[in-house]
Amino acid sequence: MKYLKIIGQEKISGEVKISGAKNAALPLIAATILAKNTIKIGNMPDVVDTNTFFKLLNNLGSTSKREKNTVTINTFDIKETKATYDIVKTMRASILVLGPLLARFGHCEVSLPGGCAIGQRPVDLHLKALEAMGASIEIKNGYIEAKCEKGLQGANIVFDKVTVGGTENTIMAAALAKGKSKIINAAKEPEIVQLCEVLKDAGLEIKGIGSSELTIIGTNKELLNFKDFDIIPDRIEAGTYLCAGAIANAKLTLTNVIPKHLSAVLAKLEEMNFKITKDKNSLTIYPTSFIKPANIITSEYPGFPTDMQAQFMALATQAQGTSVFDERLFENRYMHVSELVRMGADIHLNGNIASIHGKPGTLSATDVMATDLRASSALVLAALVAKGETNIHRIYHLDRGYEDLEGKLKLLGANVSRHNE
Ligand code: UD1
C-alpha cells in the first residue's frame, strides 16, 4: 500500500489546471450504453473511478481506448448485462449502469452496493423509480435483478428525497422508455445538467434541464446518436485547491473552472475573509490577514456541497473562533474529525453537528489514515500547514477522485511525495 508524505509549511503559489469532473464522468460513461455510435469523450479525468467504470463496461462487452484525457468508447457490442460484485464493491457508482442496461436490454443484474464509510447509502429510490416505469425488481443473493421484457414505460416519478444517482439512473432509463416521463424533485447538480445536455444533443427530447422537474420523451428502445463531448471541470477538485490556497495563505490561480458551479463555496470563502477574483474560466484566491470562522450546512446543489465539508473543516481549524458545521446529507461523514484531532485540532461532535474551535498555527504533523475520498483531501490540506512531516495512509481513496494530486501540489511548491508502506 502507498502513503503520501507531506512536509508542512512550505510556501505554495502559482497556477493549477482543474481536471474533468469525476462525478460528471461516471454517469456519462454509463450513458454511453444508450448509444448506437462510437463516442470520443474529452477532459476525462484519469482517476481510478473512471478507469474502473470503463473496466466495468468492457467486462460487459464494450470497447474503449484511453489516450491521456481522451477516451473513445463503443458500447454497441455489449451482450452481458451483469455488473458483478468484484467491481461494484470497489465503486458504488456502478449502480449507474442499472437504468441504462435495463432500458436497453429489458433485463440486468447489478450487485447491490453495500454501505460505505460515510453512511448506509441505500438505493431504494433508484429501484422505486424503475418500478414506476414497469420494471419488476427482486433482490437475490446480493444482486438487484431487474426485468422488463416488454420495455420500460414512461411514468411520473416523484422523488421522496433529492438523489443525484437516483435522478441520473431515472433519466437514463426514461431515455429509452416508451412515452413521456416526468421526474419531480430531481437533483439539479451541474453533473446532472451535463448528462441531460449530452442526451439532448444525442437527439433525446428533454425539457426542464437544470430545474427540479424534468420531462423526457423516451425513444421506445431506439438507441441514441451521441455527439463527441468534453467532461465539465470538477467543481469539487476546484474547491479543494481553493481551500489549499486558503489554508496555506497563498495566492493560487485555478484554470479550467466554471465559477458559477462554485457559487456556494466561493461565498463561504468570502465569508471567511478571502478575496477571490473570477474570470470566465479561472479563479484566483488571495492570502488574508486572518480567517473568520463560518457556519456551514450541507445541502443539495446549489447549496453548500457535502463533498466540500471535510476540506472546509480543515480550513476552519485555522480560523480565529468557532465554526459550526451541520452535515445533513450523510449520517457518518465526519470520519476525518478524529484524524484532524490527532493533528491537534479542537473539534467537538454532537450527532451531525461539529463545532470547530479554530486557532491558527496549532496543527502538528503525525501519521493519519484516509477513510474516504473527501476526508482524505482534508488531511492533505491540514498537512500543508502542519508543522513537520505528515504521513497519510490508505491514499487509494485519494486516487479514486483526484487526478495527479502530488504532481499538481508539487508544481505549486508543496513538499509531497508518495511512498510504499
Ligand atoms: C452523489 C455523489 C457524491 C455526493 C452525493 C451528494 C457521485 C458519483 N457521487 O452520490 O459524491 O456526496 O451525490 O451530493 O456523483 N438516498 C436514499 N435512497 C436512495 C438514494 C439516496 O435514501 O435510493 C439518500 C442517501 O443515503 C443520501 C442522500 O439520499 O443521504 C443523497 O444521496 P445521493 O444524492 O443519491 O448521493 P449519490 O448519488 O450516491
Coordinates of C-alpha atoms and ligand atoms in Angstrom, one line a residue:
M1 CA 0.0 0.0 0.0
K2 CA 1.1 3.5 -0.7
Y3 CA 1.2 6.6 1.5
L4 CA 1.8 10.3 1.0
K5 CA 4.4 12.2 2.9
I6 CA 3.8 15.9 3.2
I7 CA 6.3 18.2 4.9
G8 CA 4.1 21.1 6.0
Q9 CA 4.5 24.9 6.0
E10 CA 6.3 25.1 2.6
K11 CA 5.2 28.2 0.7
I12 CA 2.9 27.5 -2.2
S13 CA 1.8 29.7 -5.1
G14 CA 1.0 29.6 -8.8
E15 CA -1.5 28.1 -11.2
V16 CA -3.2 24.8 -11.2
K17 CA -5.3 23.3 -14.0
I18 CA -8.5 21.6 -12.8
S19 CA -9.4 18.2 -14.3
G20 CA -12.7 16.9 -15.6
A21 CA -15.3 16.1 -13.0
K22 CA -15.3 12.5 -11.8
N23 CA -18.9 12.8 -10.8
A24 CA -20.0 14.0 -14.2
A25 CA -17.8 11.4 -16.0
L26 CA -19.3 8.4 -14.2
P27 CA -23.0 8.8 -15.2
L28 CA -21.8 9.9 -18.7
I29 CA -19.8 6.7 -19.1
A30 CA -22.9 4.8 -18.0
A31 CA -25.0 6.8 -20.5
T32 CA -22.9 5.5 -23.4
I33 CA -24.8 2.3 -23.0
L34 CA -27.6 4.2 -24.7
A35 CA -25.5 5.0 -27.8
K36 CA -25.5 3.4 -31.2
N37 CA -22.2 5.0 -32.3
T38 CA -18.6 5.4 -31.2
I39 CA -18.1 8.4 -29.0
K40 CA -15.0 10.4 -28.2
I41 CA -15.0 12.0 -24.7
G42 CA -12.5 14.7 -23.8
N43 CA -11.4 16.1 -20.5
M44 CA -11.9 12.6 -19.0
P45 CA -10.1 12.6 -15.6
D46 CA -7.6 9.8 -15.4
V47 CA -8.5 8.6 -11.9
V48 CA -9.2 5.2 -10.5
D49 CA -13.0 5.5 -10.5
T50 CA -13.3 6.5 -14.2
N51 CA -11.0 3.7 -15.2
T52 CA -12.9 1.2 -13.1
F53 CA -16.1 2.3 -14.8
F54 CA -14.6 1.7 -18.2
K55 CA -13.5 -1.7 -17.0
L56 CA -17.0 -2.5 -15.9
L57 CA -18.4 -1.6 -19.3
N58 CA -15.6 -3.5 -21.1
N59 CA -16.5 -6.6 -19.0
L60 CA -20.0 -6.3 -20.4
G61 CA -18.6 -6.2 -24.0
S62 CA -17.9 -2.6 -24.8
T63 CA -14.5 -1.4 -26.3
S64 CA -12.8 1.7 -25.1
K65 CA -9.4 3.3 -25.6
R66 CA -7.8 6.0 -23.5
E67 CA -5.2 8.4 -24.7
K68 CA -4.4 10.7 -21.8
N69 CA -7.6 12.5 -21.1
T70 CA -9.5 11.5 -24.3
V71 CA -11.4 8.2 -24.3
T72 CA -13.1 6.6 -27.3
I73 CA -15.9 4.2 -26.4
N74 CA -18.2 1.9 -28.3
T75 CA -20.9 0.0 -26.4
F76 CA -22.7 -1.5 -29.4
D77 CA -21.4 -5.0 -28.8
I78 CA -22.5 -5.2 -25.2
K79 CA -24.2 -8.6 -24.7
E80 CA -23.5 -9.3 -21.0
T81 CA -25.8 -7.5 -18.6
K82 CA -24.5 -8.4 -15.1
A83 CA -22.4 -6.0 -13.1
T84 CA -20.6 -8.2 -10.7
Y85 CA -19.7 -7.8 -7.0
D86 CA -16.0 -7.6 -7.6
I87 CA -16.3 -4.2 -9.4
V88 CA -19.4 -2.8 -7.6
K89 CA -17.7 -3.4 -4.2
T90 CA -14.9 -1.1 -5.2
M91 CA -17.2 1.6 -6.6
R92 CA -20.8 2.3 -5.5
A93 CA -21.4 4.4 -8.6
S94 CA -21.5 1.2 -10.6
I95 CA -25.2 1.3 -9.7
L96 CA -25.5 3.8 -12.5
V97 CA -25.5 1.0 -15.1
L98 CA -28.8 -0.3 -13.8
G99 CA -31.1 2.2 -15.6
P100 CA -29.4 2.2 -19.0
L101 CA -28.9 -1.6 -19.1
L102 CA -32.4 -2.3 -18.1
A103 CA -33.8 0.3 -20.6
R104 CA -31.7 -1.2 -23.5
F105 CA -31.9 -4.9 -22.8
G106 CA -35.1 -5.3 -20.8
H107 CA -33.2 -7.1 -18.0
C108 CA -30.0 -6.8 -16.0
E109 CA -28.3 -7.8 -12.7
V110 CA -26.3 -5.4 -10.6
S111 CA -24.6 -6.3 -7.4
L112 CA -26.3 -4.5 -4.5
P113 CA -23.8 -1.9 -3.3
G114 CA -23.2 -2.2 0.4
G115 CA -23.0 0.6 2.9
C116 CA -19.8 2.7 2.8
A117 CA -17.6 4.7 5.1
I118 CA -19.8 7.8 5.0
G119 CA -23.2 6.2 5.6
Q120 CA -25.7 3.5 4.6
R121 CA -26.4 4.9 1.2
P122 CA -29.4 2.9 0.2
V123 CA -30.6 2.7 -3.5
D124 CA -34.3 2.3 -2.7
L125 CA -35.2 5.5 -4.6
H126 CA -33.4 4.2 -7.8
L127 CA -35.4 1.0 -7.6
K128 CA -38.7 2.7 -6.8
A129 CA -38.4 4.9 -9.9
L130 CA -37.6 1.9 -12.2
E131 CA -40.6 0.0 -10.7
A132 CA -42.8 3.0 -11.5
M133 CA -41.6 2.6 -15.1
G134 CA -42.8 -1.0 -15.1
A135 CA -39.7 -2.9 -14.0
S136 CA -40.0 -5.9 -11.7
I137 CA -37.2 -5.9 -9.2
E138 CA -36.0 -8.7 -6.9
I139 CA -33.0 -8.8 -4.6
K140 CA -31.5 -12.2 -4.8
N141 CA -28.2 -13.4 -3.5
G142 CA -26.9 -9.9 -3.1
Y143 CA -27.9 -8.8 -6.6
I144 CA -30.6 -6.5 -7.9
E145 CA -32.4 -8.5 -10.6
A146 CA -34.3 -6.1 -12.8
K147 CA -36.6 -7.2 -15.6
C148 CA -39.0 -5.5 -18.0
E149 CA -39.1 -7.7 -21.1
K150 CA -41.8 -5.6 -22.7
G151 CA -39.7 -2.4 -22.3
L152 CA -39.9 0.4 -19.8
Q153 CA -43.0 2.7 -19.9
G154 CA -42.7 6.5 -19.3
A155 CA -44.1 7.4 -15.9
N156 CA -44.5 10.2 -13.4
I157 CA -41.7 9.8 -10.8
V158 CA -41.7 11.9 -7.6
F159 CA -38.6 11.5 -5.5
D160 CA -39.2 11.5 -1.8
K161 CA -35.7 12.9 -1.3
V162 CA -33.3 14.6 -3.7
T163 CA -30.9 12.0 -5.0
V164 CA -28.1 12.6 -7.5
G165 CA -27.5 9.0 -8.5
G166 CA -31.3 8.2 -8.4
T167 CA -32.0 11.1 -10.8
E168 CA -29.3 10.0 -13.1
N169 CA -30.4 6.4 -13.3
T170 CA -34.0 7.5 -13.9
I171 CA -33.0 9.9 -16.7
M172 CA -31.1 7.2 -18.5
A173 CA -33.9 4.7 -18.1
A174 CA -36.5 7.2 -19.2
A175 CA -34.4 8.0 -22.3
L176 CA -35.3 4.6 -23.9
A177 CA -38.7 4.1 -22.3
K178 CA -41.9 4.3 -24.3
G179 CA -43.6 7.7 -23.9
K180 CA -43.3 10.6 -21.6
S181 CA -41.7 10.5 -18.1
K182 CA -41.8 13.3 -15.6
I183 CA -39.2 13.4 -12.9
I184 CA -40.3 15.6 -10.0
N185 CA -37.9 16.7 -7.2
A186 CA -35.0 15.9 -9.5
A187 CA -31.4 16.8 -8.4
K188 CA -30.0 19.8 -10.2
E189 CA -26.3 19.4 -9.8
P190 CA -24.1 20.6 -12.8
E191 CA -23.2 16.9 -13.4
I192 CA -26.9 16.2 -14.0
V193 CA -27.2 19.2 -16.2
Q194 CA -24.4 17.9 -18.4
L195 CA -25.9 14.4 -18.5
C196 CA -29.2 15.9 -19.8
E197 CA -27.4 18.1 -22.3
V198 CA -25.3 15.3 -23.8
L199 CA -28.5 13.2 -24.1
K200 CA -30.3 16.2 -25.7
D201 CA -27.5 16.6 -28.2
A202 CA -27.9 12.9 -28.9
G203 CA -31.5 13.6 -30.1
L204 CA -33.4 12.9 -26.8
E205 CA -36.4 15.2 -26.2
I206 CA -35.8 16.5 -22.7
K207 CA -37.2 19.6 -21.0
G208 CA -36.6 21.4 -17.7
I209 CA -32.8 20.9 -17.8
G210 CA -31.3 22.4 -14.6
S211 CA -34.7 22.5 -12.8
S212 CA -36.2 20.1 -10.3
E213 CA -38.8 19.0 -12.9
L214 CA -37.6 17.1 -15.9
T215 CA -39.7 15.9 -18.8
I216 CA -38.3 13.2 -21.1
I217 CA -39.9 11.7 -24.2
G218 CA -38.4 8.2 -24.4
T219 CA -37.4 6.7 -27.7
N220 CA -39.0 3.3 -27.2
K221 CA -35.7 1.4 -27.2
E222 CA -34.2 3.3 -30.2
L223 CA -30.6 3.9 -29.4
L224 CA -29.2 7.5 -29.5
N225 CA -26.7 9.0 -31.8
F226 CA -24.2 10.7 -29.5
K227 CA -22.0 13.7 -30.4
D228 CA -18.4 13.9 -29.1
F229 CA -18.2 16.0 -25.9
D230 CA -15.9 17.1 -23.1
I231 CA -16.5 16.5 -19.4
I232 CA -17.2 19.7 -17.4
P233 CA -14.5 20.8 -14.9
D234 CA -14.5 19.2 -11.5
R235 CA -16.1 21.7 -9.1
I236 CA -15.0 19.6 -6.0
E237 CA -11.4 19.4 -7.1
A238 CA -11.5 23.2 -7.8
G239 CA -13.0 23.8 -4.3
T240 CA -10.3 21.6 -2.8
Y241 CA -7.5 23.7 -4.4
L242 CA -9.2 26.9 -3.3
C243 CA -9.1 25.5 0.2
A244 CA -5.4 24.6 -0.3
G245 CA -4.7 28.3 -1.2
A246 CA -6.8 29.5 1.7
I247 CA -5.2 27.2 4.4
A248 CA -1.7 27.9 3.1
N249 CA -2.4 31.6 2.9
A250 CA -1.2 31.6 -0.7
K251 CA -2.2 33.2 -3.9
L252 CA -3.4 30.4 -6.3
T253 CA -5.0 30.6 -9.7
L254 CA -7.2 27.8 -10.9
T255 CA -7.8 27.4 -14.6
N256 CA -10.3 25.2 -16.4
V257 CA -13.1 26.0 -14.0
I258 CA -16.7 27.1 -14.3
P259 CA -17.0 29.7 -11.4
K260 CA -20.8 29.6 -11.3
H261 CA -20.7 25.9 -10.3
L262 CA -18.8 27.0 -7.2
S263 CA -21.1 29.8 -6.0
A264 CA -21.8 28.4 -2.5
V265 CA -18.1 27.5 -2.0
L266 CA -16.9 31.0 -3.1
A267 CA -19.5 32.7 -0.9
K268 CA -18.3 30.7 2.1
L269 CA -14.6 31.6 1.4
E270 CA -15.5 35.2 1.1
E271 CA -17.4 35.0 4.4
M272 CA -14.2 33.6 5.9
N273 CA -12.4 36.8 4.7
F274 CA -10.8 35.6 1.5
K275 CA -10.7 37.7 -1.6
I276 CA -11.4 35.8 -4.8
T277 CA -11.3 37.2 -8.4
K278 CA -13.2 35.5 -11.2
D279 CA -12.7 35.3 -14.9
K280 CA -14.8 33.3 -17.4
N281 CA -12.8 30.1 -16.8
S282 CA -10.4 30.9 -14.0
L283 CA -10.4 31.8 -10.3
T284 CA -7.7 33.4 -8.1
I285 CA -7.7 33.3 -4.3
Y286 CA -5.5 35.7 -2.3
P287 CA -3.9 35.5 1.1
T288 CA -5.7 37.1 4.1
S289 CA -4.5 38.6 7.4
F290 CA -6.9 36.4 9.4
I291 CA -9.5 33.7 8.7
K292 CA -13.0 34.2 10.1
P293 CA -15.0 31.2 11.3
A294 CA -18.1 30.2 9.4
N295 CA -21.1 28.1 9.9
I296 CA -21.9 25.5 7.2
I297 CA -25.0 23.5 6.5
T298 CA -24.5 20.9 3.7
S299 CA -27.3 20.6 1.2
E300 CA -28.2 19.7 -2.4
Y301 CA -27.0 21.9 -5.2
P302 CA -27.0 24.9 -5.4
G303 CA -26.4 24.8 -1.6
F304 CA -23.1 24.0 0.1
P305 CA -21.8 20.6 -1.2
T306 CA -21.3 17.8 1.3
D307 CA -18.3 16.8 -0.8
M308 CA -16.6 20.1 0.4
Q309 CA -17.5 19.7 4.1
A310 CA -14.3 17.9 5.1
Q311 CA -12.0 20.4 3.3
F312 CA -13.7 23.4 4.9
M313 CA -13.3 21.7 8.3
A314 CA -9.6 21.5 7.8
L315 CA -9.7 25.2 6.9
A316 CA -11.9 26.1 9.9
T317 CA -9.2 24.7 12.3
Q318 CA -7.1 27.8 11.2
A319 CA -9.9 30.4 11.7
Q320 CA -9.9 32.7 14.7
G321 CA -13.0 31.5 16.5
T322 CA -15.6 28.7 16.5
S323 CA -17.3 27.4 13.3
V324 CA -20.3 25.1 13.4
F325 CA -20.9 22.5 10.7
D326 CA -24.2 20.7 10.2
E327 CA -23.9 17.6 7.9
R328 CA -27.4 17.0 6.5
L329 CA -26.8 14.5 3.7
F330 CA -24.8 11.6 5.1
E331 CA -25.1 10.2 8.6
N332 CA -21.5 9.3 9.1
R333 CA -19.5 11.9 7.2
Y334 CA -17.2 13.0 10.0
M335 CA -14.5 10.3 9.8
H336 CA -11.9 13.0 9.2
V337 CA -12.6 14.6 12.6
S338 CA -10.7 12.1 14.7
E339 CA -7.7 12.3 12.4
L340 CA -7.8 16.1 12.5
V341 CA -8.0 16.0 16.3
R342 CA -4.9 13.7 16.2
M343 CA -3.2 16.6 14.4
G344 CA -4.1 19.0 17.2
A345 CA -7.4 20.3 16.0
D346 CA -10.1 21.2 18.6
I347 CA -13.3 19.7 17.3
H348 CA -16.4 18.5 19.2
L349 CA -19.0 16.3 17.6
N350 CA -22.6 16.1 18.7
G351 CA -24.5 13.9 16.3
N352 CA -24.3 15.5 12.9
I353 CA -23.2 18.9 14.3
A354 CA -19.4 19.6 14.6
S355 CA -18.0 22.6 16.5
I356 CA -14.6 23.5 15.3
H357 CA -12.7 25.8 17.7
G358 CA -10.1 27.3 15.3
K359 CA -6.7 28.6 16.3
P360 CA -4.1 29.4 13.6
G361 CA -0.9 27.5 13.7
T362 CA -2.0 24.7 16.0
L363 CA -1.8 21.7 13.7
S364 CA 1.1 19.4 14.1
A365 CA 2.2 16.6 11.8
T366 CA 1.7 12.9 12.5
D367 CA 0.6 9.6 10.8
V368 CA -3.1 9.7 9.7
M369 CA -5.4 7.4 8.0
A370 CA -7.5 8.3 5.0
T371 CA -11.1 7.0 5.3
D372 CA -12.9 8.2 2.2
L373 CA -12.2 10.4 -0.8
R374 CA -13.0 13.8 0.6
A375 CA -11.9 13.1 4.1
S376 CA -8.5 12.2 2.7
S377 CA -8.3 15.6 0.9
A378 CA -9.0 17.3 4.2
L379 CA -6.0 15.5 5.7
V380 CA -3.8 16.7 2.8
L381 CA -4.9 20.3 3.4
A382 CA -4.2 20.0 7.1
A383 CA -0.8 18.5 6.4
L384 CA 0.1 21.5 4.2
V385 CA 0.1 23.8 7.3
A386 CA 1.0 21.3 10.0
K387 CA 4.4 21.6 11.5
G388 CA 6.6 18.7 10.5
E389 CA 6.1 15.5 8.4
T390 CA 2.6 14.1 8.0
N391 CA 2.2 10.6 6.5
I392 CA -1.3 10.0 5.0
H393 CA -2.0 6.3 4.8
R394 CA -4.6 4.5 2.6
I395 CA -4.3 7.0 -0.2
Y396 CA -6.1 4.8 -2.6
H397 CA -9.1 6.8 -1.5
L398 CA -7.5 10.0 -3.0
D399 CA -6.5 8.2 -6.2
R400 CA -10.2 7.4 -6.8
G401 CA -11.0 11.1 -7.4
Y402 CA -8.1 13.4 -7.6
E403 CA -6.1 13.4 -10.8
D404 CA -2.3 13.7 -10.2
L405 CA -2.7 15.2 -6.8
E406 CA 1.0 15.1 -6.0
G407 CA 2.1 16.4 -9.4
K408 CA -0.3 19.4 -9.1
L409 CA 0.7 20.2 -5.4
K410 CA 4.4 19.8 -6.3
L411 CA 4.1 22.3 -9.1
L412 CA 2.6 24.7 -6.6
G413 CA 5.7 24.3 -4.4
A414 CA 4.4 21.8 -1.8
N415 CA 6.7 19.1 -0.4
V416 CA 4.8 16.0 -1.3
S417 CA 6.0 12.5 -2.1
R418 CA 4.5 9.0 -2.5
H419 CA 6.0 6.0 -0.8
N420 CA 5.4 2.3 -0.3
E421 CA 4.4 1.2 3.2
Ligands
UD1_1 C1 -23.5 11.7 -5.3 C2 -22.0 11.9 -5.5 C3 -21.4 12.1 -4.1 C4 -22.1 13.2 -3.3 C5 -23.6 12.9 -3.3 C6 -24.4 14.1 -2.6 C7 -21.4 10.7 -7.5 C8 -20.8 9.6 -8.1 N1 -21.4 10.8 -6.2 O1 -23.6 10.4 -4.6 O2 -20.0 12.5 -4.3 O3 -21.6 13.2 -2.0 O4 -24.1 12.7 -4.6 O5 -24.1 15.2 -3.3 O6 -22.0 11.6 -8.2 N2 -30.6 8.2 -0.7 C9 -31.6 7.3 -0.3 N3 -32.1 6.4 -1.2 C10 -31.6 6.3 -2.4 C11 -30.6 7.2 -2.9 C12 -30.1 8.1 -1.9 O7 -32.0 7.4 0.9 O8 -32.1 5.5 -3.2 C13 -30.0 9.2 0.3 C14 -28.5 8.9 0.6 O9 -28.3 8.0 1.6 C15 -28.1 10.3 1.0 C16 -28.9 11.2 0.1 O10 -30.1 10.4 -0.3 O11 -28.4 10.6 2.3 C17 -28.3 11.8 -1.1 O12 -27.6 10.7 -1.8 P1 -27.4 10.8 -3.4 O13 -27.7 12.2 -3.9 O14 -28.1 9.7 -4.0 O15 -25.8 10.5 -3.5 P2 -25.0 9.7 -4.6 O16 -25.7 9.8 -5.9 O17 -24.8 8.3 -4.0

